[in-house]
Amino acid sequence: MPKNLDLFSMPPPEAMSISPPMNGEEPADPDYWIHLLRQKNYDRFETVVVSHLTKLIDFPDDQLSRLVGEESQESNKKTTYAIPPEAPIPLNEDLKRNMGRLFQHVKQKVDQDVDGVFRHSGSVARSTELFNQLQNSPSTVDLNRFKVHDSVTVIKKYLKRIPEPLLMPSRYIVAHTEIAKWPYNPSTEEKRMESIQLLLLLLPHHYREIMRGLFQLLQYTYQKSTSWKNAGDLAKAIAPSLILPRDDGAQHYAGLAEALNDHVGYMILHTNRIFSSPKHIQQKVRVYWQEADSSPTRGLEKLAAPSSAVKRSSSSAKRESATMTQQSLNALHFDDANVQKKMRKREKALSKYTDNDARREKLPNTNFSGLRCFSPGAS
């Protein structure tokens, strides 16, 4: 399991800002029930999402383990960099706030028909000054003093300095490369869209939130600018910072560069859809909660684990593991024997990690208001 489970199970802004539905009313956000499941029982949430993902993509067993965050001895080896990396910048509220301001500044300049946004680099001196001001005294920064290319350069610098690229290649690069190999035709459209939606659903929420703002900006730039032949052309300017490992393992994907650019280009074109959950999973999770006891709070009593804030002993965690998997597969109507077999195998592999269940500290009540996302046409 992940060493830092809070990174993945942190309450999303939707679960914190939307009150539980009253008098049988449906919540405004169709993903509300999924966010609630993630917040209250991350293990079960992950089981649901991964089981659907394995129906779409055929993962070898070792890659399935990687998908759910199990670390092998090979992955624990010290990473070798061709160039010593700069100190990483934590992805926290300050960074999200800074990124949100930069996104807005770039969008305003795109509205003014500035050419070559994301294609041209900014001034080294100005972009360094802007970066240092944002890091040290963000309240004093006047973005009007800087050109749009300076802001884009700083955005790219932040993307390279966060602990891991936004699409988290340590876990998901194999899945993205498999999707990138599929032909673009009507027969793969539904499968491609659902696979991407599920992969983005697995991202930690603060990674996902910055990604949403960035992809809204990229989509807006593509729609407004004449600098790009197609979305894949725009993706070339940003995809390596989003999807490729930063260690020397990136060389293994050199032959897939064009396919991965097209993959990210597809995501840019479909930004308005990729951050929603598949509708059939929304429905299954909603029914799961409602059938539990028509109240999400009371329904939690019927879950195998009482709360992510409760520490469990190793022995009880092991006993609950198999029960949780079968109950969640049954409750969410998984009747595919191959999927159930894979998930039982995955739970068996996970059992040796349960001694580390002290990671289940109380989830932080994080405020996500620092990052402003926008829709095309917003001022």
XYZ file of C-alpha atoms in Angstrom:
379
model
C 0.000 0.000 0.000
C 1.108 3.602 -0.394
C 3.542 4.749 2.251
C 1.585 7.981 2.583
C -2.058 6.966 2.278
C -3.250 10.469 3.219
C -1.905 11.662 -0.128
C -4.478 9.484 -1.862
C -7.389 9.447 0.594
C -7.397 13.162 1.407
C -10.972 14.507 1.267
C -11.701 16.140 -2.096
C -13.145 19.656 -2.275
C -16.462 18.233 -3.471
C -16.886 16.025 -0.394
C -16.074 18.921 1.912
C -18.109 21.664 0.267
C -21.326 19.741 -0.531
C -23.578 18.812 2.355
C -25.098 15.318 2.396
C -28.323 15.264 0.366
C -31.476 15.898 2.362
C -34.950 14.409 1.960
C -33.881 12.015 -0.761
C -32.580 14.763 -3.051
C -29.701 13.951 -5.386
C -26.456 15.895 -4.764
C -25.545 18.495 -7.369
C -22.241 16.763 -8.077
C -22.826 13.360 -9.748
C -19.452 12.207 -8.353
C -20.464 13.002 -4.769
C -20.978 9.367 -3.750
C -17.642 8.323 -5.238
C -15.832 11.115 -3.372
C -17.591 10.034 -0.200
C -16.490 6.429 -0.654
C -12.919 7.571 -1.240
C -12.922 9.695 1.897
C -14.554 7.140 4.182
C -12.992 3.904 2.919
C -10.061 4.377 0.571
C -9.287 0.659 0.256
C -12.747 -0.087 -1.050
C -12.697 2.924 -3.360
C -9.410 1.725 -4.853
C -10.766 -1.799 -5.258
C -13.779 -0.497 -7.175
C -11.768 1.738 -9.512
C -8.935 -0.725 -10.151
C -11.323 -3.616 -10.802
C -13.039 -1.609 -13.533
C -9.684 -0.518 -14.926
C -8.477 -4.113 -15.200
C -11.536 -4.941 -17.278
C -10.384 -2.360 -19.818
C -6.608 -2.855 -19.719
C -4.930 -6.226 -19.356
C -2.180 -5.666 -16.778
C 0.539 -8.217 -16.068
C 0.557 -9.158 -12.368
C 3.681 -7.126 -11.616
C 2.169 -4.045 -13.225
C -1.105 -4.504 -11.329
C 0.940 -4.397 -8.118
C 2.548 -1.176 -9.308
C -0.864 0.291 -10.095
C -2.003 -0.045 -6.482
C 1.237 1.330 -5.055
C 3.077 -1.802 -3.963
C 6.816 -1.169 -4.013
C 9.210 -3.806 -5.256
C 12.871 -3.998 -4.333
C 13.670 -2.722 -7.809
C 11.542 0.393 -7.349
C 13.187 1.062 -3.976
C 16.623 1.376 -5.558
C 18.138 4.823 -5.574
C 17.099 6.758 -8.653
C 19.864 7.758 -11.044
C 19.530 11.152 -12.693
C 21.481 12.292 -15.730
C 21.425 15.818 -14.261
C 21.235 16.405 -10.485
C 17.670 17.620 -9.822
C 16.871 20.819 -7.994
C 15.241 20.572 -4.596
C 11.604 19.453 -4.977
C 8.804 21.885 -4.192
C 5.998 20.417 -2.052
C 2.567 20.401 -3.614
C 0.753 22.409 -0.961
C -1.715 25.274 -0.693
C 0.917 27.895 -1.530
C 1.884 26.119 -4.721
C -1.727 25.631 -5.777
C -2.402 29.304 -5.170
C 0.636 30.343 -7.208
C -0.271 28.014 -10.051
C -3.826 29.330 -10.077
C -2.559 32.910 -10.456
C -0.235 31.900 -13.273
C -3.034 30.051 -15.091
C -5.220 33.155 -14.932
C -2.418 35.407 -16.164
C -1.712 33.152 -19.152
C -5.409 32.903 -19.995
C -5.757 36.681 -20.047
C -2.849 36.962 -22.459
C -4.280 34.218 -24.684
C -7.433 36.353 -24.888
C -5.217 39.155 -26.204
C -4.016 36.933 -29.086
C -0.447 36.641 -27.833
C 1.369 34.298 -30.209
C 3.351 31.196 -29.305
C 1.966 30.558 -25.812
C 3.551 27.316 -24.529
C 5.790 27.282 -27.610
C 8.239 30.083 -26.773
C 10.312 30.405 -23.603
C 10.294 33.518 -21.466
C 13.221 35.668 -20.450
C 15.556 33.771 -18.135
C 16.041 36.840 -15.939
C 12.331 37.734 -15.714
C 11.109 34.168 -15.200
C 13.716 33.631 -12.471
C 12.619 36.854 -10.785
C 8.951 35.825 -11.009
C 9.657 32.358 -9.623
C 11.663 33.736 -6.695
C 8.989 36.304 -5.853
C 6.237 33.678 -5.907
C 8.305 31.465 -3.629
C 9.373 34.146 -1.154
C 6.775 36.940 -1.169
C 3.796 35.975 -3.350
C 1.597 38.766 -2.022
C 3.902 41.364 -3.584
C 3.946 39.869 -7.086
C 2.535 42.067 -9.852
C 2.013 39.701 -12.776
C 1.343 42.606 -15.119
C 5.064 43.333 -14.991
C 5.788 40.002 -16.654
C 5.107 38.616 -20.101
C 2.957 35.574 -20.724
C 5.983 33.527 -21.772
C 7.589 34.276 -18.403
C 4.515 32.858 -16.635
C 4.485 29.755 -18.858
C 8.187 29.191 -18.133
C 7.483 29.333 -14.393
C 4.514 26.929 -14.782
C 6.801 24.446 -16.522
C 9.425 24.933 -13.819
C 6.891 24.154 -11.103
C 5.784 21.035 -12.998
C 9.376 19.835 -13.060
C 9.984 20.597 -9.383
C 6.959 18.962 -7.714
C 7.789 15.554 -6.150
C 6.400 13.614 -9.136
C 4.876 14.535 -12.530
C 1.137 15.181 -12.306
C 0.157 11.926 -14.050
C 2.283 9.978 -11.526
C 4.314 7.743 -13.876
C 5.673 5.715 -10.943
C 2.242 4.073 -10.834
C 0.409 4.818 -14.048
C 2.904 5.126 -16.920
C 2.237 1.550 -18.091
C -1.515 2.177 -18.214
C -1.076 5.427 -20.151
C 1.306 3.848 -22.647
C -1.132 0.979 -23.248
C -3.952 3.443 -23.930
C -1.667 5.490 -26.188
C -1.139 2.438 -28.407
C -4.849 1.993 -29.132
C -6.038 3.213 -32.549
C -8.224 6.307 -32.632
C -11.512 5.032 -34.018
C -15.116 4.642 -32.821
C -14.484 1.088 -31.581
C -11.975 2.280 -28.941
C -13.543 5.651 -28.038
C -15.650 4.531 -25.071
C -12.878 2.282 -23.746
C -10.275 5.061 -24.071
C -12.419 7.679 -22.336
C -13.367 5.429 -19.409
C -9.773 4.268 -18.901
C -8.528 7.864 -18.695
C -11.370 8.848 -16.358
C -10.495 5.990 -14.003
C -6.766 6.772 -14.014
C -7.436 10.419 -13.176
C -9.850 9.333 -10.448
C -6.977 7.465 -8.761
C -4.775 10.571 -8.592
C -4.384 12.356 -5.246
C -6.895 15.195 -5.213
C -4.406 18.040 -5.088
C -2.574 16.558 -8.112
C -5.919 16.159 -9.840
C -6.981 19.724 -9.041
C -3.857 21.305 -10.507
C -4.183 19.011 -13.509
C -7.752 20.148 -14.066
C -6.722 23.823 -14.026
C -3.753 23.163 -16.304
C -5.782 21.186 -18.841
C -8.516 23.817 -18.869
C -5.800 26.326 -19.723
C -4.307 24.070 -22.417
C -7.711 23.466 -23.981
C -8.481 27.184 -23.919
C -5.085 27.983 -25.463
C -5.649 25.448 -28.235
C -9.116 26.792 -29.009
C -7.981 30.424 -29.097
C -4.545 30.157 -30.705
C -3.581 29.540 -34.329
C -0.058 28.487 -33.330
C -0.871 24.774 -33.173
C -1.684 22.405 -36.027
C -3.503 20.036 -33.669
C -3.811 19.232 -29.966
C -0.977 16.701 -30.201
C 1.275 19.507 -31.437
C 0.445 21.547 -28.319
C 0.928 18.457 -26.142
C 4.572 18.192 -27.278
C 5.289 21.359 -25.312
C 4.001 19.973 -22.020
C 3.602 16.166 -22.126
C 7.146 15.197 -21.016
C 6.705 17.203 -17.799
C 3.374 15.489 -17.102
C 3.810 11.844 -17.925
C 7.452 10.712 -18.213
C 9.546 9.429 -15.301
C 12.309 11.806 -14.294
C 14.949 9.135 -13.820
C 16.913 7.362 -16.520
C 13.931 5.041 -17.068
C 12.381 7.725 -19.289
C 14.569 6.487 -22.154
C 12.443 3.330 -22.349
C 9.547 5.437 -23.630
C 11.457 7.324 -26.332
C 9.877 5.197 -29.059
C 6.409 6.079 -27.775
C 6.927 9.851 -27.710
C 4.573 10.562 -30.610
C 1.892 8.216 -29.268
C 2.098 9.777 -25.786
C 1.883 13.279 -27.271
C -1.272 12.264 -29.131
C -2.589 10.703 -25.910
C -2.106 13.940 -23.965
C -3.524 15.844 -26.953
C -6.668 13.722 -26.735
C -6.930 14.594 -23.044
C -6.605 18.304 -23.891
C -9.420 18.055 -26.448
C -11.685 16.233 -23.978
C -10.843 18.160 -20.794
C -14.538 18.725 -20.083
C -15.132 14.939 -19.852
C -11.984 13.297 -18.490
C -12.385 14.683 -14.953
C -15.827 13.107 -14.505
C -16.354 9.531 -13.385
C -17.913 6.958 -15.752
C -21.670 7.205 -15.393
C -22.225 3.497 -14.726
C -19.784 3.643 -11.795
C -21.499 6.765 -10.453
C -24.752 4.821 -10.494
C -23.326 1.684 -8.856
C -21.700 3.591 -6.009
C -24.839 5.692 -5.467
C -26.938 2.499 -5.214
C -24.349 0.990 -2.882
C -24.693 3.884 -0.433
C -28.449 4.092 -0.690
C -28.965 0.373 -0.245
C -26.594 0.402 2.728
C -29.069 2.518 4.659
C -30.151 5.524 2.549
C -27.891 7.656 4.730
C -24.143 7.849 4.056
C -23.358 8.419 7.748
C -25.364 5.468 9.074
C -24.286 3.335 6.104
C -20.685 3.584 7.225
C -21.497 1.284 10.128
C -21.996 -1.504 7.615
C -18.589 -1.064 5.985
C -15.854 -3.539 6.869
C -13.525 -0.839 8.189
C -15.063 1.662 10.641
C -13.188 4.748 9.492
C -9.959 5.809 7.842
C -9.245 7.728 11.035
C -9.113 4.496 13.066
C -5.870 2.543 13.349
C -6.302 -1.183 12.927
C -4.056 -3.949 14.169
C -2.189 -6.046 11.635
C -4.202 -9.176 12.390
C -7.592 -7.467 12.138
C -6.539 -5.729 8.931
C -5.625 -9.069 7.387
C -8.961 -10.591 8.377
C -10.855 -7.603 7.009
C -8.931 -7.523 3.748
C -10.510 -10.583 2.116
C -13.959 -9.693 3.496
C -13.763 -6.147 2.190
C -12.822 -7.270 -1.298
C -15.589 -9.846 -1.676
C -18.214 -7.605 -0.086
C -17.328 -4.675 -2.296
C -17.308 -6.855 -5.425
C -20.716 -8.263 -4.508
C -22.251 -4.977 -3.390
C -21.113 -3.215 -6.547
C -22.302 -6.033 -8.819
C -19.008 -7.380 -10.155
C -19.843 -10.705 -11.767
C -16.756 -11.011 -13.984
C -14.849 -14.067 -12.720
C -11.541 -12.844 -14.164
C -11.841 -9.494 -12.415
C -12.692 -11.130 -9.088
C -9.739 -13.495 -9.470
C -7.371 -10.575 -10.102
C -8.695 -8.605 -7.148
C -8.380 -11.592 -4.761
C -4.820 -12.081 -5.957
C -4.141 -8.403 -5.378
C -5.537 -8.552 -1.821
C -3.337 -11.560 -1.045
C -0.306 -9.601 -2.207
C -1.370 -6.616 -0.128
C -1.715 -8.614 3.087
C 2.036 -8.472 3.804
C 1.861 -4.691 3.947
C -0.772 -4.463 6.661
C 1.792 -4.143 9.446
C 2.182 -0.571 8.242
C -1.449 0.315 8.904
C -0.416 2.941 11.433
C -0.449 5.154 8.310
C -4.212 5.540 8.846
C -4.044 8.802 10.742
C -7.015 11.132 10.768
C -7.418 12.799 7.399
C -6.434 16.480 7.341
C -9.225 19.002 6.853
C -7.544 20.695 3.901
C -8.927 23.806 2.230
C -8.661 23.568 -1.556
C -9.757 27.119 -2.331
C -6.239 28.269 -3.234
C -6.431 27.075 -6.832
C -8.850 28.802 -9.142
C -9.970 26.774 -12.113
C -11.841 28.323 -14.991
C -13.998 27.308 -17.906
C -13.461 28.468 -21.476
C -14.967 31.873 -21.817
C -14.614 32.794 -18.142
C -13.179 36.168 -17.389
